Structure formats: C-alpha cells, structure tokens
mmCIF file with all atom_site columns, C-alpha atoms in Angstrom:
data_model
loop_
_atom_site.group_PDB
_atom_site.id
_atom_site.type_symbol
_atom_site.label_atom_id
_atom_site.label_alt_id
_atom_site.label_comp_id
_atom_site.label_asym_id
_atom_site.label_entity_id
_atom_site.label_seq_id
_atom_site.pdbx_PDB_ins_code
_atom_site.Cartn_x
_atom_site.Cartn_y
_atom_site.Cartn_z
_atom_site.occupancy
_atom_site.B_iso_or_equiv
_atom_site.pdbx_formal_charge
_atom_site.auth_seq_id
_atom_site.auth_comp_id
_atom_site.auth_asym_id
_atom_site.auth_atom_id
_atom_site.pdbx_PDB_model_num
ATOM 1  C CA . UNK A 1 1  ? 0.178   0.234   0.006   1.00 0.00 ? 19  UNK A CA 1
ATOM 2  C CA . UNK A 1 2  ? 2.552   2.488   0.360   1.00 0.00 ? 20  UNK A CA 1
ATOM 3  C CA . UNK A 1 3  ? 3.322   2.509   -3.161  1.00 0.00 ? 21  UNK A CA 1
ATOM 4  C CA . UNK A 1 4  ? 0.217   3.675   -3.606  1.00 0.00 ? 22  UNK A CA 1
ATOM 5  C CA . UNK A 1 5  ? -1.729  7.230   -3.106  1.00 0.00 ? 23  UNK A CA 1
ATOM 6  C CA . UNK A 1 6  ? -3.504  7.364   -1.236  1.00 0.00 ? 24  UNK A CA 1
ATOM 7  C CA . UNK A 1 7  ? -6.718  7.494   -3.355  1.00 0.00 ? 25  UNK A CA 1
ATOM 8  C CA . UNK A 1 8  ? -5.502  4.253   -4.784  1.00 0.00 ? 26  UNK A CA 1
ATOM 9  C CA . UNK A 1 9  ? -5.064  2.462   -1.237  1.00 0.00 ? 27  UNK A CA 1
ATOM 10 C CA . UNK A 1 10 ? -8.372  3.922   0.411   1.00 0.00 ? 28  UNK A CA 1
ATOM 11 C CA . UNK A 1 11 ? -10.068 1.932   -2.503  1.00 0.00 ? 29  UNK A CA 1
ATOM 12 C CA . UNK A 1 12 ? -7.665  -1.480  -2.265  1.00 0.00 ? 30  UNK A CA 1
ATOM 13 C CA . UNK A 1 13 ? -8.533  -1.346  1.621   1.00 0.00 ? 31  UNK A CA 1
ATOM 14 C CA . UNK A 1 14 ? -12.057 -0.786  0.495   1.00 0.00 ? 32  UNK A CA 1
ATOM 15 C CA . UNK A 1 15 ? -12.353 -3.495  -1.532  1.00 0.00 ? 33  UNK A CA 1
ATOM 16 C CA . UNK A 1 16 ? -10.638 -6.164  0.899   1.00 0.00 ? 34  UNK A CA 1
ATOM 17 C CA . UNK A 1 17 ? -12.324 -5.538  3.053   1.00 0.00 ? 35  UNK A CA 1
ATOM 18 C CA . UNK A 1 18 ? -15.762 -5.740  0.800   1.00 0.00 ? 36  UNK A CA 1
ATOM 19 C CA . UNK A 1 19 ? -18.136 -9.039  1.212   1.00 0.00 ? 37  UNK A CA 1
ATOM 20 C CA . UNK A 1 20 ? -18.063 -8.899  -2.537  1.00 0.00 ? 38  UNK A CA 1
ATOM 21 C CA . UNK A 1 21 ? -16.098 -8.622  -5.319  1.00 0.00 ? 39  UNK A CA 1
ATOM 22 C CA . UNK A 1 22 ? -16.944 -8.073  -8.686  1.00 0.00 ? 40  UNK A CA 1
ATOM 23 C CA . UNK A 1 23 ? -15.669 -7.771  -12.257 1.00 0.00 ? 41  UNK A CA 1
ATOM 24 C CA . UNK A 1 24 ? -14.770 -3.853  -12.856 1.00 0.00 ? 42  UNK A CA 1
ATOM 25 C CA . UNK A 1 25 ? -13.283 -4.630  -8.441  1.00 0.00 ? 43  UNK A CA 1
ATOM 26 C CA . UNK A 1 26 ? -11.252 -6.962  -10.414 1.00 0.00 ? 44  UNK A CA 1
ATOM 27 C CA . UNK A 1 27 ? -9.405  -4.834  -12.860 1.00 0.00 ? 45  UNK A CA 1
ATOM 28 C CA . UNK A 1 28 ? -9.633  -1.928  -10.459 1.00 0.00 ? 46  UNK A CA 1
ATOM 29 C CA . UNK A 1 29 ? -7.326  -4.580  -8.266  1.00 0.00 ? 47  UNK A CA 1
ATOM 30 C CA . UNK A 1 30 ? -5.057  -4.881  -11.287 1.00 0.00 ? 48  UNK A CA 1
ATOM 31 C CA . UNK A 1 31 ? -4.568  -2.192  -11.838 1.00 0.00 ? 49  UNK A CA 1
ATOM 32 C CA . UNK A 1 32 ? -2.880  -1.292  -8.286  1.00 0.00 ? 50  UNK A CA 1
ATOM 33 C CA . UNK A 1 33 ? -0.839  -4.743  -8.882  1.00 0.00 ? 51  UNK A CA 1
ATOM 34 C CA . UNK A 1 34 ? 0.460   -2.813  -11.873 1.00 0.00 ? 52  UNK A CA 1
ATOM 35 C CA . UNK A 1 35 ? 0.903   0.537   -10.932 1.00 0.00 ? 53  UNK A CA 1
ATOM 36 C CA . UNK A 1 36 ? 3.918   -0.914  -7.933  1.00 0.00 ? 54  UNK A CA 1
ATOM 37 C CA . UNK A 1 37 ? 5.364   -4.646  -9.809  1.00 0.00 ? 55  UNK A CA 1
ATOM 38 C CA . UNK A 1 38 ? 3.230   -6.674  -7.883  1.00 0.00 ? 56  UNK A CA 1
ATOM 39 C CA . UNK A 1 39 ? 1.630   -8.341  -10.587 1.00 0.00 ? 57  UNK A CA 1
ATOM 40 C CA . UNK A 1 40 ? 5.130   -8.641  -12.427 1.00 0.00 ? 58  UNK A CA 1
ATOM 41 C CA . UNK A 1 41 ? 6.122   -10.343 -9.428  1.00 0.00 ? 59  UNK A CA 1
ATOM 42 C CA . UNK A 1 42 ? 2.802   -12.602 -8.423  1.00 0.00 ? 60  UNK A CA 1
ATOM 43 C CA . UNK A 1 43 ? 2.578   -13.265 -12.665 1.00 0.00 ? 61  UNK A CA 1
ATOM 44 C CA . UNK A 1 44 ? 6.929   -14.435 -11.798 1.00 0.00 ? 62  UNK A CA 1
ATOM 45 C CA . UNK A 1 45 ? 5.912   -16.622 -8.148  1.00 0.00 ? 63  UNK A CA 1
ATOM 46 C CA . UNK A 1 46 ? 2.883   -18.218 -10.418 1.00 0.00 ? 64  UNK A CA 1
ATOM 47 C CA . UNK A 1 47 ? 4.819   -19.304 -13.580 1.00 0.00 ? 65  UNK A CA 1
ATOM 48 C CA . UNK A 1 48 ? 7.755   -20.315 -10.197 1.00 0.00 ? 66  UNK A CA 1
ATOM 49 C CA . UNK A 1 49 ? 5.072   -23.041 -8.829  1.00 0.00 ? 67  UNK A CA 1
ATOM 50 C CA . UNK A 1 50 ? 4.078   -23.504 -12.723 1.00 0.00 ? 68  UNK A CA 1
ATOM 51 C CA . UNK A 1 51 ? 7.196   -24.839 -13.913 1.00 0.00 ? 69  UNK A CA 1
ATOM 52 C CA . UNK A 1 52 ? 7.370   -27.146 -9.930  1.00 0.00 ? 70  UNK A CA 1
ATOM 53 C CA . UNK A 1 53 ? 4.427   -28.524 -10.627 1.00 0.00 ? 71  UNK A CA 1
ATOM 54 C CA . UNK A 1 54 ? 5.007   -29.831 -14.205 1.00 0.00 ? 72  UNK A CA 1
ATOM 55 C CA . UNK A 1 55 ? 8.619   -30.560 -13.188 1.00 0.00 ? 73  UNK A CA 1
ATOM 56 C CA . UNK A 1 56 ? 7.160   -32.903 -9.302  1.00 0.00 ? 74  UNK A CA 1
ATOM 57 C CA . UNK A 1 57 ? 5.165   -34.720 -13.044 1.00 0.00 ? 75  UNK A CA 1
ATOM 58 C CA . UNK A 1 58 ? 8.674   -36.027 -14.137 1.00 0.00 ? 76  UNK A CA 1
ATOM 59 C CA . UNK A 1 59 ? 8.811   -38.168 -10.599 1.00 0.00 ? 77  UNK A CA 1
ATOM 60 C CA . UNK A 1 60 ? 5.511   -39.756 -10.701 1.00 0.00 ? 78  UNK A CA 1
ATOM 61 C CA . UNK A 1 61 ? 4.375   -42.786 -11.964 1.00 0.00 ? 79  UNK A CA 1
ATOM 62 C CA . UNK A 1 62 ? 1.027   -41.970 -14.399 1.00 0.00 ? 80  UNK A CA 1
ATOM 63 C CA . UNK A 1 63 ? 0.162   -42.787 -17.466 1.00 0.00 ? 81  UNK A CA 1
ATOM 64 C CA . UNK A 1 64 ? 1.440   -40.220 -20.069 1.00 0.00 ? 82  UNK A CA 1
ATOM 65 C CA . UNK A 1 65 ? -2.403  -39.336 -21.014 1.00 0.00 ? 83  UNK A CA 1
ATOM 66 C CA . UNK A 1 66 ? -3.358  -37.904 -17.750 1.00 0.00 ? 84  UNK A CA 1
ATOM 67 C CA . UNK A 1 67 ? 0.711   -36.232 -17.082 1.00 0.00 ? 85  UNK A CA 1
ATOM 68 C CA . UNK A 1 68 ? -0.103  -34.683 -20.754 1.00 0.00 ? 86  UNK A CA 1
ATOM 69 C CA . UNK A 1 69 ? -4.087  -33.496 -19.497 1.00 0.00 ? 87  UNK A CA 1
ATOM 70 C CA . UNK A 1 70 ? -2.807  -32.198 -15.988 1.00 0.00 ? 88  UNK A CA 1
ATOM 71 C CA . UNK A 1 71 ? 0.305   -30.056 -18.497 1.00 0.00 ? 89  UNK A CA 1
ATOM 72 C CA . UNK A 1 72 ? -1.950  -28.784 -20.310 1.00 0.00 ? 90  UNK A CA 1
ATOM 73 C CA . UNK A 1 73 ? -4.479  -27.329 -17.007 1.00 0.00 ? 91  UNK A CA 1
ATOM 74 C CA . UNK A 1 74 ? -0.770  -25.874 -15.612 1.00 0.00 ? 92  UNK A CA 1
ATOM 75 C CA . UNK A 1 75 ? -0.816  -24.306 -19.368 1.00 0.00 ? 93  UNK A CA 1
ATOM 76 C CA . UNK A 1 76 ? -4.591  -23.095 -18.799 1.00 0.00 ? 94  UNK A CA 1
ATOM 77 C CA . UNK A 1 77 ? -4.433  -21.409 -14.799 1.00 0.00 ? 95  UNK A CA 1
ATOM 78 C CA . UNK A 1 78 ? -0.899  -20.185 -15.462 1.00 0.00 ? 96  UNK A CA 1
ATOM 79 C CA . UNK A 1 79 ? -0.132  -19.015 -19.097 1.00 0.00 ? 97  UNK A CA 1
ATOM 80 C CA . UNK A 1 80 ? 4.183   -18.581 -20.067 1.00 0.00 ? 98  UNK A CA 1
ATOM 81 C CA . UNK A 1 81 ? 2.746   -14.992 -20.878 1.00 0.00 ? 99  UNK A CA 1
ATOM 82 C CA . UNK A 1 82 ? -0.178  -14.065 -18.194 1.00 0.00 ? 100 UNK A CA 1
ATOM 83 C CA . UNK A 1 83 ? 0.126   -10.006 -18.888 1.00 0.00 ? 101 UNK A CA 1
ATOM 84 C CA . UNK A 1 84 ? -1.610  -8.694  -21.578 1.00 0.00 ? 102 UNK A CA 1
ATOM 85 C CA . UNK A 1 85 ? -0.785  -5.444  -22.893 1.00 0.00 ? 103 UNK A CA 1
ATOM 86 C CA . UNK A 1 86 ? -3.028  -2.073  -21.658 1.00 0.00 ? 104 UNK A CA 1
#
C-alpha cells in the first residue's frame, strides 16, 4: 500500500474489506498491482510454481495421457505469457 497514492490505497482497502467483489473491482486491483510492480512479481511466482508442478510430474508414475492432461491444465491456469497489454 505504501507505493500507492492515498486514494488508491483507500480504494484497495475498501475492496478487500468488502464481502463481495465484481469484475470491475478485479480490474481495479489489477491496475493497483500494475502500478506497484506487484503484478509482475505475482506472475513470476505463478510461473515458477507452475514449472515446479510440471517438473514434479516427471517423478510420478502416471499414464502419459494423464500427465499431458495435467500439463494442459497447468498451461490453461497459468499461461506462459500472463500479462496482456493494457
């Protein structure tokens, strides 16, 4: 929050303190993350843990088609390029 302006920090606290969140609020939070660099850090961590999960698949005994399906799910949840141009 320290990196956000006062108004942005208050709005972020409002969103987090609320009981429900809608698509507009999600976009607001993402814009706050982008302003502070937090979005890129989160993306890097997501990609790291996705790579760890895919690497772990090589150590388990599962049918090849199951491993491929799990890799596809990982790619769908955490694409290699997460950030879209805004």
